[in-house]
PDB file of C-alpha atoms in Angstrom:
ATOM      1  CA  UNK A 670       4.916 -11.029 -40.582  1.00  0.00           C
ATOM      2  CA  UNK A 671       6.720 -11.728 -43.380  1.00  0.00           C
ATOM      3  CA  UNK A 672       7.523  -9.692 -46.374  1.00  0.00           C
ATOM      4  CA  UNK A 673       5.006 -12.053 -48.788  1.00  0.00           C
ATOM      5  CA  UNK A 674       2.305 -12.250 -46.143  1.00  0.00           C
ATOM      6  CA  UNK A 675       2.563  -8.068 -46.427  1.00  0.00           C
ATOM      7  CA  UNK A 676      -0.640  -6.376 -48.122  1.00  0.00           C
ATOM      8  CA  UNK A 677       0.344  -4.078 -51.181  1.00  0.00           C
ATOM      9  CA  UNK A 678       0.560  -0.572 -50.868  1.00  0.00           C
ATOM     10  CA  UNK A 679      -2.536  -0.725 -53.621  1.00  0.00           C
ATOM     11  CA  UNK A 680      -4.674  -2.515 -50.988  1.00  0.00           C
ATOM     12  CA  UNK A 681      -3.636  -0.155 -48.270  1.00  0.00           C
ATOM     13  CA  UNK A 682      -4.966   2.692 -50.656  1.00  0.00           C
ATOM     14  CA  UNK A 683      -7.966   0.505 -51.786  1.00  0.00           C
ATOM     15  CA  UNK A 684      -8.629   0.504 -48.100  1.00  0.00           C
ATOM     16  CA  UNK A 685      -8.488   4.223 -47.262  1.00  0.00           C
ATOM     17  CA  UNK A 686     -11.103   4.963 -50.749  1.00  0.00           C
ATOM     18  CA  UNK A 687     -13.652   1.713 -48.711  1.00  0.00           C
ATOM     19  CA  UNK A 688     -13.074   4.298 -46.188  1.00  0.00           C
ATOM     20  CA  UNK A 689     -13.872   7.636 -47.331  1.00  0.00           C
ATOM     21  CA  UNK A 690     -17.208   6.085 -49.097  1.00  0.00           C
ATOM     22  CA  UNK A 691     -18.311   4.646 -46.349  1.00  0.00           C
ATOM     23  CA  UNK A 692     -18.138   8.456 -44.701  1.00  0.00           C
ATOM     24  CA  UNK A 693     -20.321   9.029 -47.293  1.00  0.00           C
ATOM     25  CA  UNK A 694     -22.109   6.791 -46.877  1.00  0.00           C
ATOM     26  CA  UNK A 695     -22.786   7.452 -43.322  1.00  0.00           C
ATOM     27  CA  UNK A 696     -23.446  11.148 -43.860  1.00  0.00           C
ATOM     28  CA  UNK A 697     -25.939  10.512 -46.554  1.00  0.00           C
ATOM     29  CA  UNK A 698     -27.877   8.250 -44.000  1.00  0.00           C
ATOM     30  CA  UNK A 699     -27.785  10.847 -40.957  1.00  0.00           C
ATOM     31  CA  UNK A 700     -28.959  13.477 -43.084  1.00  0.00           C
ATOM     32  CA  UNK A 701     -31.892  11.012 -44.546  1.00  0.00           C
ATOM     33  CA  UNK A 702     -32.213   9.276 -41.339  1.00  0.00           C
ATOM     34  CA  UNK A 703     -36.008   8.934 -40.212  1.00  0.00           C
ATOM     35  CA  UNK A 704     -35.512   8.906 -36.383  1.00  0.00           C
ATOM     36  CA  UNK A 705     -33.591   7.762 -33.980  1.00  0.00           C
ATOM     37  CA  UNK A 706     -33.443   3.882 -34.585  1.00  0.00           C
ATOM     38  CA  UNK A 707     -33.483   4.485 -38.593  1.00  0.00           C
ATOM     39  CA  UNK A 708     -31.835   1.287 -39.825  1.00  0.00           C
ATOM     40  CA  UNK A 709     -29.982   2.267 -42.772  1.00  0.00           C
ATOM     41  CA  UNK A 710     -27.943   4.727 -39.870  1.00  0.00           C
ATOM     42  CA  UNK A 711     -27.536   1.755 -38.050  1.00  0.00           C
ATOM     43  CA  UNK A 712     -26.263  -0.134 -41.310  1.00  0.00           C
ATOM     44  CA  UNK A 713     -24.182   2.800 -42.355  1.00  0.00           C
ATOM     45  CA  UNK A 714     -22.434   3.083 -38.981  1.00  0.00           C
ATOM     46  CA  UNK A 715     -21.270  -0.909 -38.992  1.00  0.00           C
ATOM     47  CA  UNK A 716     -20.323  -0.991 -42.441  1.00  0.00           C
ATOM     48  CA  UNK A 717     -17.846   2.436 -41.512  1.00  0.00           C
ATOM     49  CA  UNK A 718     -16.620   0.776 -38.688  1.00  0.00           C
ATOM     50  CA  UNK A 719     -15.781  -2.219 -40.549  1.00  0.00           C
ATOM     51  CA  UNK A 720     -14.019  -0.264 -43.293  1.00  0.00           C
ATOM     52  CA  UNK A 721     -12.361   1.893 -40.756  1.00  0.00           C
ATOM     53  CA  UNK A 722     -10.727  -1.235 -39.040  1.00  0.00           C
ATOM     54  CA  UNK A 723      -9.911  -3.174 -42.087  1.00  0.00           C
ATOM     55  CA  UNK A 724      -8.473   0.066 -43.237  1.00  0.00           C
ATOM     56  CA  UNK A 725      -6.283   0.294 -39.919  1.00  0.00           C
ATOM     57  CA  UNK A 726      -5.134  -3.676 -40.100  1.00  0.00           C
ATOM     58  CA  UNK A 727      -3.831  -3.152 -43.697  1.00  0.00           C
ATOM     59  CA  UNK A 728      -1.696   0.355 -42.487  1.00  0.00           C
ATOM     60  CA  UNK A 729      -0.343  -1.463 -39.398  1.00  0.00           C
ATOM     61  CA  UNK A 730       0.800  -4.750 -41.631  1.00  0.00           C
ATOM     62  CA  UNK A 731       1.895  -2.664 -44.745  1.00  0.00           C
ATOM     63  CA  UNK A 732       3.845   0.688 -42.828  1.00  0.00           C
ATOM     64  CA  UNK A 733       3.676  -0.212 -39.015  1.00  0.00           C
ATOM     65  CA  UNK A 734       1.425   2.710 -38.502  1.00  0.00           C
ATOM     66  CA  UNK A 735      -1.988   3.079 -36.851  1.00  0.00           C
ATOM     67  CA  UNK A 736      -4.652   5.591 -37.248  1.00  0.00           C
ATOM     68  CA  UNK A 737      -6.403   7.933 -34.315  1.00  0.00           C
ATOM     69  CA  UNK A 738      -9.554   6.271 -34.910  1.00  0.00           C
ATOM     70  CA  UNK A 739     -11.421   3.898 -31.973  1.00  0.00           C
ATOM     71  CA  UNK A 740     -13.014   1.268 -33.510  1.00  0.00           C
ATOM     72  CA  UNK A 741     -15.585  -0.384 -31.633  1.00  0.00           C
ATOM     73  CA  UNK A 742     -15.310  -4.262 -30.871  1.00  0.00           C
ATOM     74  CA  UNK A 743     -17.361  -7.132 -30.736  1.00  0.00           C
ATOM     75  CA  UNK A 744     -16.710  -7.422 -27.260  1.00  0.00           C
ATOM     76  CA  UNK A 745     -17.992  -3.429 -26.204  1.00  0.00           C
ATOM     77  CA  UNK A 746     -21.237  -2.946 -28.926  1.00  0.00           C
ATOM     78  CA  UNK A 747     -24.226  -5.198 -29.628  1.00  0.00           C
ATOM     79  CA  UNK A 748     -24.175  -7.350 -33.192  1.00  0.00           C
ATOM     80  CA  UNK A 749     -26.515  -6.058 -35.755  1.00  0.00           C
ATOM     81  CA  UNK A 750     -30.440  -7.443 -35.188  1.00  0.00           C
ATOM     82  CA  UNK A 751     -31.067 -10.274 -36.881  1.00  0.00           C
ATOM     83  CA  UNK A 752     -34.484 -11.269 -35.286  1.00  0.00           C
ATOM     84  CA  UNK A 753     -38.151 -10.735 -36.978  1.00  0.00           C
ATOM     85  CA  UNK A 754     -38.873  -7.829 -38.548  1.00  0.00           C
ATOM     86  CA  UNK A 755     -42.173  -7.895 -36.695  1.00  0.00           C
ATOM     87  CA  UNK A 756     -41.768  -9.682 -33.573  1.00  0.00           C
ATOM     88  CA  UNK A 757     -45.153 -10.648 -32.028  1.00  0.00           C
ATOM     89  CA  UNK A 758     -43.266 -11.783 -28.745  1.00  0.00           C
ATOM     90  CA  UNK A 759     -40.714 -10.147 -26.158  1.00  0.00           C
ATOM     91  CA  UNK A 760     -38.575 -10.777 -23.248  1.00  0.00           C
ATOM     92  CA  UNK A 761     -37.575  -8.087 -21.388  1.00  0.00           C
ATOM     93  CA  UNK A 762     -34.372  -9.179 -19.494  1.00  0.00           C
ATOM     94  CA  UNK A 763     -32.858  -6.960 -16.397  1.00  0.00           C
ATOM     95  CA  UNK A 764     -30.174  -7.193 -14.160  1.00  0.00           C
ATOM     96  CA  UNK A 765     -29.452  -4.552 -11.293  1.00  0.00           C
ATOM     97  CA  UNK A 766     -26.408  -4.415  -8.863  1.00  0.00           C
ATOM     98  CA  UNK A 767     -26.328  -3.502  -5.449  1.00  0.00           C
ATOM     99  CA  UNK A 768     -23.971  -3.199  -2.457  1.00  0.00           C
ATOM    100  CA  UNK A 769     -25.414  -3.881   1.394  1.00  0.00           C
ATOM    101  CA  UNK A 770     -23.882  -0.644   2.816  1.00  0.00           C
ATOM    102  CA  UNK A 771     -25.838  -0.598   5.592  1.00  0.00           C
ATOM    103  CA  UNK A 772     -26.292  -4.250   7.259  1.00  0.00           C
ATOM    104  CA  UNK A 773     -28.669  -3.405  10.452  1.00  0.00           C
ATOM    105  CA  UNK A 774     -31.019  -0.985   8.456  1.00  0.00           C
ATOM    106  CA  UNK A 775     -31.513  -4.080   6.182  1.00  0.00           C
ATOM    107  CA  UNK A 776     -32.069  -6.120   8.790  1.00  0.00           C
ATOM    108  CA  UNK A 777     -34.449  -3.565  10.583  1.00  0.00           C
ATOM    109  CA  UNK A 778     -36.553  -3.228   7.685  1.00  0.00           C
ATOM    110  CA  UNK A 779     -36.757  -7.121   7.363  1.00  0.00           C
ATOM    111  CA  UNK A 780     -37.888  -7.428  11.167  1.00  0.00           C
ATOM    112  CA  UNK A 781     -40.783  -4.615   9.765  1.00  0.00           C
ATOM    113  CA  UNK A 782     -42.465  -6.962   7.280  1.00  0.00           C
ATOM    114  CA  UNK A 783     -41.863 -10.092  10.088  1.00  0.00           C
ATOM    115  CA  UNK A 784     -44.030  -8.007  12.426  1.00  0.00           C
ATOM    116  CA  UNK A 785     -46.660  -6.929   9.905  1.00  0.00           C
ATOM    117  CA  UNK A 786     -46.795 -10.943   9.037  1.00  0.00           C
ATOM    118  CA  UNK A 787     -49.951 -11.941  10.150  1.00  0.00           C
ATOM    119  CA  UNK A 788     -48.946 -15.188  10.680  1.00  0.00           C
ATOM    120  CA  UNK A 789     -45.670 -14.142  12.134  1.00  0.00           C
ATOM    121  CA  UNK A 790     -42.658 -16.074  10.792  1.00  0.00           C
ATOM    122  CA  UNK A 791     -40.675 -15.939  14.074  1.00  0.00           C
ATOM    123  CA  UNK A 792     -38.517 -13.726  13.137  1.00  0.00           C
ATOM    124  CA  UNK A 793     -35.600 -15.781  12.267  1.00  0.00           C
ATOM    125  CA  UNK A 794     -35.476 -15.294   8.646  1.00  0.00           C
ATOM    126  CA  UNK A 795     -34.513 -11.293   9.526  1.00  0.00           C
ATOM    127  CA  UNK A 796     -31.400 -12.006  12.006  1.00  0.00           C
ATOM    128  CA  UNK A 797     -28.881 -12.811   8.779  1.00  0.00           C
ATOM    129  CA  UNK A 798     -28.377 -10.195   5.607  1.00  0.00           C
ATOM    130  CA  UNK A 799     -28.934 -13.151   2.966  1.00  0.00           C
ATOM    131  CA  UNK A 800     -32.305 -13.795   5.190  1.00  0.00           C
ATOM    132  CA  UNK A 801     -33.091 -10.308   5.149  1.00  0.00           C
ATOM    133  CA  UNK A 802     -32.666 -10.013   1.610  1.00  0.00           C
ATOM    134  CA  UNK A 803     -34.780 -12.994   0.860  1.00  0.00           C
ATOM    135  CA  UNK A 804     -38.161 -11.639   3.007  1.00  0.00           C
ATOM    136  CA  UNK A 805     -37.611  -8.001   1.647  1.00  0.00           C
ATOM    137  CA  UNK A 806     -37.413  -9.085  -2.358  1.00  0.00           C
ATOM    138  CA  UNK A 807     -40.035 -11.385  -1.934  1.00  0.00           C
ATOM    139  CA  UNK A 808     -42.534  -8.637   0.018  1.00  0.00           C
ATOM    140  CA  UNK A 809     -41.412  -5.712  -2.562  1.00  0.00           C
ATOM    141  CA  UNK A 810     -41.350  -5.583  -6.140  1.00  0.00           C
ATOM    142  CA  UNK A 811     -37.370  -5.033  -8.253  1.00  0.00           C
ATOM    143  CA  UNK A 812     -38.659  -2.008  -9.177  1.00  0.00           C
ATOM    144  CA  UNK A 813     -39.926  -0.824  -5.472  1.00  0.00           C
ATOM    145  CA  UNK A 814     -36.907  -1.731  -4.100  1.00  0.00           C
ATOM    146  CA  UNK A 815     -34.704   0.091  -7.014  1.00  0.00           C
ATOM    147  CA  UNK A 816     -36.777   3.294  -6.497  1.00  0.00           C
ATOM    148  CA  UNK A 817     -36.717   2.895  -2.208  1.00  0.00           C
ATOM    149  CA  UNK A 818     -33.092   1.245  -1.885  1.00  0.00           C
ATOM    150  CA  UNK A 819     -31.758   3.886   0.379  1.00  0.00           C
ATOM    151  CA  UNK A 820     -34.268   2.690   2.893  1.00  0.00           C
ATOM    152  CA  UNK A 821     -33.266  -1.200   2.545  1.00  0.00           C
ATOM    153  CA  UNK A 822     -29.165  -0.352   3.337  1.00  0.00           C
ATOM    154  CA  UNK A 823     -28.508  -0.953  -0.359  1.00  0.00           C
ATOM    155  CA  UNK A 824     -26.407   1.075  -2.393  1.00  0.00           C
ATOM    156  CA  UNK A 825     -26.738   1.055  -6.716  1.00  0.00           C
ATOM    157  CA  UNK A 826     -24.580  -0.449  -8.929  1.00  0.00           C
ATOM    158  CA  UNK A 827     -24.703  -0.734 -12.352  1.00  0.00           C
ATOM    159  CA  UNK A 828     -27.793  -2.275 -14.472  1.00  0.00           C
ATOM    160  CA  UNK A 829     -28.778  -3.329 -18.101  1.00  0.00           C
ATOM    161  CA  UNK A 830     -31.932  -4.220 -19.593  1.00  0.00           C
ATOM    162  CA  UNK A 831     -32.387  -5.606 -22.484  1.00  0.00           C
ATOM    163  CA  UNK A 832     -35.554  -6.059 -24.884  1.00  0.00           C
ATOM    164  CA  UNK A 833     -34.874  -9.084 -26.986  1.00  0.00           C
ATOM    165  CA  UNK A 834     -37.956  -9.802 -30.014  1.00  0.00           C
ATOM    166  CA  UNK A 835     -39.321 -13.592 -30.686  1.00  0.00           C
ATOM    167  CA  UNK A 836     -41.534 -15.252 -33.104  1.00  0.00           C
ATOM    168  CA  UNK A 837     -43.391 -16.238 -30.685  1.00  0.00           C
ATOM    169  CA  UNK A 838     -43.703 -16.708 -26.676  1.00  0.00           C
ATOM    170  CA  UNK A 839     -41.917 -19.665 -24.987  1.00  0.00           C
ATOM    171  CA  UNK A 840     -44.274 -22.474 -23.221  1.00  0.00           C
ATOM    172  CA  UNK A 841     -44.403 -22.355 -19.859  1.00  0.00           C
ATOM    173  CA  UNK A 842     -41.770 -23.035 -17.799  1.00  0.00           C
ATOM    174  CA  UNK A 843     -39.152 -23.482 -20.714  1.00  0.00           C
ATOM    175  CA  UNK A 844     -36.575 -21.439 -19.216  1.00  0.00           C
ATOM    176  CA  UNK A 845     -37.115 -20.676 -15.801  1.00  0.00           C
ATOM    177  CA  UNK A 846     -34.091 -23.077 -14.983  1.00  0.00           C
ATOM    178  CA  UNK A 847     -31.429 -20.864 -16.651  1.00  0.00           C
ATOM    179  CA  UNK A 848     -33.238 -17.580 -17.442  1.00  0.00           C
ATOM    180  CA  UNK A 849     -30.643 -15.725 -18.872  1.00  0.00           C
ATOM    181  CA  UNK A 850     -28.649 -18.531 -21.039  1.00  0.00           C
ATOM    182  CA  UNK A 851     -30.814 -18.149 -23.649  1.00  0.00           C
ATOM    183  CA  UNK A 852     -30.326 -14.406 -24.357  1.00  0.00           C
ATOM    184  CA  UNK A 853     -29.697 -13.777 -28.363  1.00  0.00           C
ATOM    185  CA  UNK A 854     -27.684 -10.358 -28.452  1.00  0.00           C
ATOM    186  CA  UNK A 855     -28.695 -10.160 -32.309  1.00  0.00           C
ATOM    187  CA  UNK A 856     -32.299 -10.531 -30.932  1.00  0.00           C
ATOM    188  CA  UNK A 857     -31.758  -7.171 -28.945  1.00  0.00           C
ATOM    189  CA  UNK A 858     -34.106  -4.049 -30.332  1.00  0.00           C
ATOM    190  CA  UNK A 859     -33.179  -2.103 -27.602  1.00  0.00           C
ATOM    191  CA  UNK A 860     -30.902  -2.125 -24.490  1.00  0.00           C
ATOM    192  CA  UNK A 861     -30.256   0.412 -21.960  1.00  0.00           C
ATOM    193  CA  UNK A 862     -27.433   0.728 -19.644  1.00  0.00           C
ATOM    194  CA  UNK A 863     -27.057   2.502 -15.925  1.00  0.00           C
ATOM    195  CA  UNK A 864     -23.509   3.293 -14.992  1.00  0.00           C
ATOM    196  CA  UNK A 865     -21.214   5.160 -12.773  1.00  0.00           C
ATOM    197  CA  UNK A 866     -18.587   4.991 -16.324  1.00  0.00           C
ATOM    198  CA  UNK A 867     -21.652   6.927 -18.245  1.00  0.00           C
ATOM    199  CA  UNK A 868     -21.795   9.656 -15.688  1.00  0.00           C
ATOM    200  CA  UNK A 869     -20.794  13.047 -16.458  1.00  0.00           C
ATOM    201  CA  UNK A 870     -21.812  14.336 -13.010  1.00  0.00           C
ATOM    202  CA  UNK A 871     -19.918  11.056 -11.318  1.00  0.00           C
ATOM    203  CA  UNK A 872     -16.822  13.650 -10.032  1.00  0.00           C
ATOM    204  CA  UNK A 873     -19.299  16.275  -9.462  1.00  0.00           C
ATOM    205  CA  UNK A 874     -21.282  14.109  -6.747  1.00  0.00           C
ATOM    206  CA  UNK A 875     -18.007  13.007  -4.607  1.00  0.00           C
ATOM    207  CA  UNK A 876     -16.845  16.441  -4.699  1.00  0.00           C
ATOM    208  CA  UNK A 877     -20.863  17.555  -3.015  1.00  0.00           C
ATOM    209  CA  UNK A 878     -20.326  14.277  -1.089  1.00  0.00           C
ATOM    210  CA  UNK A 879     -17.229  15.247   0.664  1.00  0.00           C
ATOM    211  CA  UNK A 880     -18.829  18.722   1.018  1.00  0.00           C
ATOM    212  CA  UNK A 881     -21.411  17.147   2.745  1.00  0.00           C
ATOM    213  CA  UNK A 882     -19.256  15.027   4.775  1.00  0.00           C
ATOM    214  CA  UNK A 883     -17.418  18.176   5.964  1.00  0.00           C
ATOM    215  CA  UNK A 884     -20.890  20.095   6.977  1.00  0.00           C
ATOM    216  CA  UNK A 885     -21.463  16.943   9.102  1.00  0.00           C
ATOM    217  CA  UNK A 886     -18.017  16.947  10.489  1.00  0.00           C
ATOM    218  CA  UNK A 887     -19.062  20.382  11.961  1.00  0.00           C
ATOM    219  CA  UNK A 888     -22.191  19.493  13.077  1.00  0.00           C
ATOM    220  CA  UNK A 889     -21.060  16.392  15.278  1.00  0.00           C
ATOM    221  CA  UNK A 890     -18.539  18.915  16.732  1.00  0.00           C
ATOM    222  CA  UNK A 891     -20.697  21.563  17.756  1.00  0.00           C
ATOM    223  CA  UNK A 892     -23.245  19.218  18.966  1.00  0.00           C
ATOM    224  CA  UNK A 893     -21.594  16.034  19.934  1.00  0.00           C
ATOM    225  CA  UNK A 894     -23.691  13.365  19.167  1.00  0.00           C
ATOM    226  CA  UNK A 895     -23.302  10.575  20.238  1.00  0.00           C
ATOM    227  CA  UNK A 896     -24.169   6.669  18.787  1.00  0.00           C
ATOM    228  CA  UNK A 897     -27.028   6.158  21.113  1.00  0.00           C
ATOM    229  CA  UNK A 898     -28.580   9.143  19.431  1.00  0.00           C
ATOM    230  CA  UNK A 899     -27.493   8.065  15.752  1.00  0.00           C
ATOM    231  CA  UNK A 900     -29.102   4.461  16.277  1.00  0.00           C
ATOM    232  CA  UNK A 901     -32.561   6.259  17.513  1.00  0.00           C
ATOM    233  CA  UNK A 902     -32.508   8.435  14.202  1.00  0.00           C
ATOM    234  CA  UNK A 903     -31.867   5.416  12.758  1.00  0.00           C
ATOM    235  CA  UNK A 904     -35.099   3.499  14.496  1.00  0.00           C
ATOM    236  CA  UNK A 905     -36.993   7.133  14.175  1.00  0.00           C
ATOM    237  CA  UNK A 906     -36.545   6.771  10.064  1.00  0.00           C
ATOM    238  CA  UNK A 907     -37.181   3.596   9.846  1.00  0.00           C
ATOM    239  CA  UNK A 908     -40.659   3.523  11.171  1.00  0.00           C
ATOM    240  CA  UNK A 909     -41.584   6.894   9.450  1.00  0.00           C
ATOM    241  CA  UNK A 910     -41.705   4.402   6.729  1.00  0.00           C
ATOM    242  CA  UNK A 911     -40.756   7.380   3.738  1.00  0.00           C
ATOM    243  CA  UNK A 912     -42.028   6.963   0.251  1.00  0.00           C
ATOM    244  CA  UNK A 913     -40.311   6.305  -2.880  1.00  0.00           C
ATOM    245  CA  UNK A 914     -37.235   8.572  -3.296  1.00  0.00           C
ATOM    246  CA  UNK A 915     -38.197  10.878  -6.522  1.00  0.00           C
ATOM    247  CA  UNK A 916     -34.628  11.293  -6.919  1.00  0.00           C
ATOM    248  CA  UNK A 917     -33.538   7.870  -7.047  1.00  0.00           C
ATOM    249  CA  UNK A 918     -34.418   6.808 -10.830  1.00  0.00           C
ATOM    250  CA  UNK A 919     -31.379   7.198 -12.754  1.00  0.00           C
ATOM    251  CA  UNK A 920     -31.357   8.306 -16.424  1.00  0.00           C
ATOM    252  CA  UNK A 921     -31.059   5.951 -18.711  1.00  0.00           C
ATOM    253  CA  UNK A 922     -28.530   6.090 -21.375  1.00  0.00           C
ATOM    254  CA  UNK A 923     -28.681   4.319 -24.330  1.00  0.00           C
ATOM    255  CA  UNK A 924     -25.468   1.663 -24.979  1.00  0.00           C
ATOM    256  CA  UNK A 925     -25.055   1.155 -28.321  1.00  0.00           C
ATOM    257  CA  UNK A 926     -27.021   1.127 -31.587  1.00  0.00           C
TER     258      UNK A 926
END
């Protein structure tokens, strides 16, 4: 950059006062704050993060120097809402990730519904994973098969949903060809994320995991058991048919404001 392009050392220090009011600023409003979504927080925290990185920009330009602050981008926070202060419609958009760990137990629990078809598909449909997948998720409901994914092979990923206000609700069949192209993130009241970033118990679990893994090690040893045996657990668990796992809901932490 070059010497006349430089910001004064005035604007630098004009920057660092838009800075310490808007601490202010933001104290004031968590102190008055009225609960947890209290807009003028909200308000208060963009307009310090704004000064905050101006303020930053301005010392890096003028002194090549940087401050220890973080300042959230456009690209890792949600733009401020912008939709109807009393939205009489809603979409509630979700998207859930999962990993086929275990292939035949998928495939077992697709043969299941097959058989229970009364007017027995052939059972074709169950031989492939992307077959499987297609007869389980249209028997169970997303949120059957999030609580109960153990049982299907699957293992969690991450997942988002977000609730997104509208004047009004769209006419049938307006967006059922590209569901999600739509989505307005300053339309967002609320959004929750699920991820293995947002866990503080994340290390915690592999270390009980390989715990686990070692108990097991034992156990084989002392009673050598073989795969035969393993596939009839398998079989044996399967049609036991177990209920939703209780401990399967992860919590939900708020991304954003």
């Amino acid at each position: 950059m070059s010497d006349a392009a430089q910001p004064t050392a005035a604007e630098v220090r004009a920057a660092a006062e838009a800075v310490k009011t808007a601490l202010d600023r933001h104290l004031a409003a968590v102190e008055r704050r009225s609960g947890e979504e209290d807009p003028a927080v909200y308000d208060a925290f963009n307009q310090l993060a704004a000064a905050a990185e101006a303020y930053d920009e301005l010392l890096y330009d003028r002194y090549d120097e940087v401050t220890p602050f973080e300042i959230p981008g456009t690209e890792d926070s949600m733009p401020p809402y912008t939709g109807p202060e009393e939205p009489s419609a809603l979409s509630v958009l979700i998207r859930r990730d999962y990993s086929v760990a275990e292939p035949q137990r998928l495939m077992a629990q697709a043969r299941r519904v097959e058989a229970a078809d009364e007017e027995g598909v052939g059972g074709e449909a169950s031989g492939t994973v992307h077959g499987a997948l297609g007869l389980l998720f249209g028997e169970f409901e997303p949120d059957e098969i999030a609580s109960r994914h153990k049982e299907f092979g699957l293992e969690e990923g991450d997942s988002t949903l977000w609730v997104t206000a509208a004047d009004e609700t769209a006419d049938p069949g307006e967006w059922l060809e590209a569901p999600f192209e739509q989505a307005d993130p300053e339309l967002v009241v609320c959004r929750f994320d699920v991820s293995a970033v947002f866990d503080d118990e994340y290390d915690d679990g592999l270390a009980d995991d390989d715990a686990d893994a070692d108990v097991d090690d034992e156990a084989d040893d002392e009673g050598d058991v073989g795969a035969g045996e393993l596939d009839e657990d398998l079989d044996t668990d399967l049609d036991d048919d177990p209920g939703p796992d209780e401990d399967a809901e992860p919590a939900r932490l708020e991304a954003d404001r």
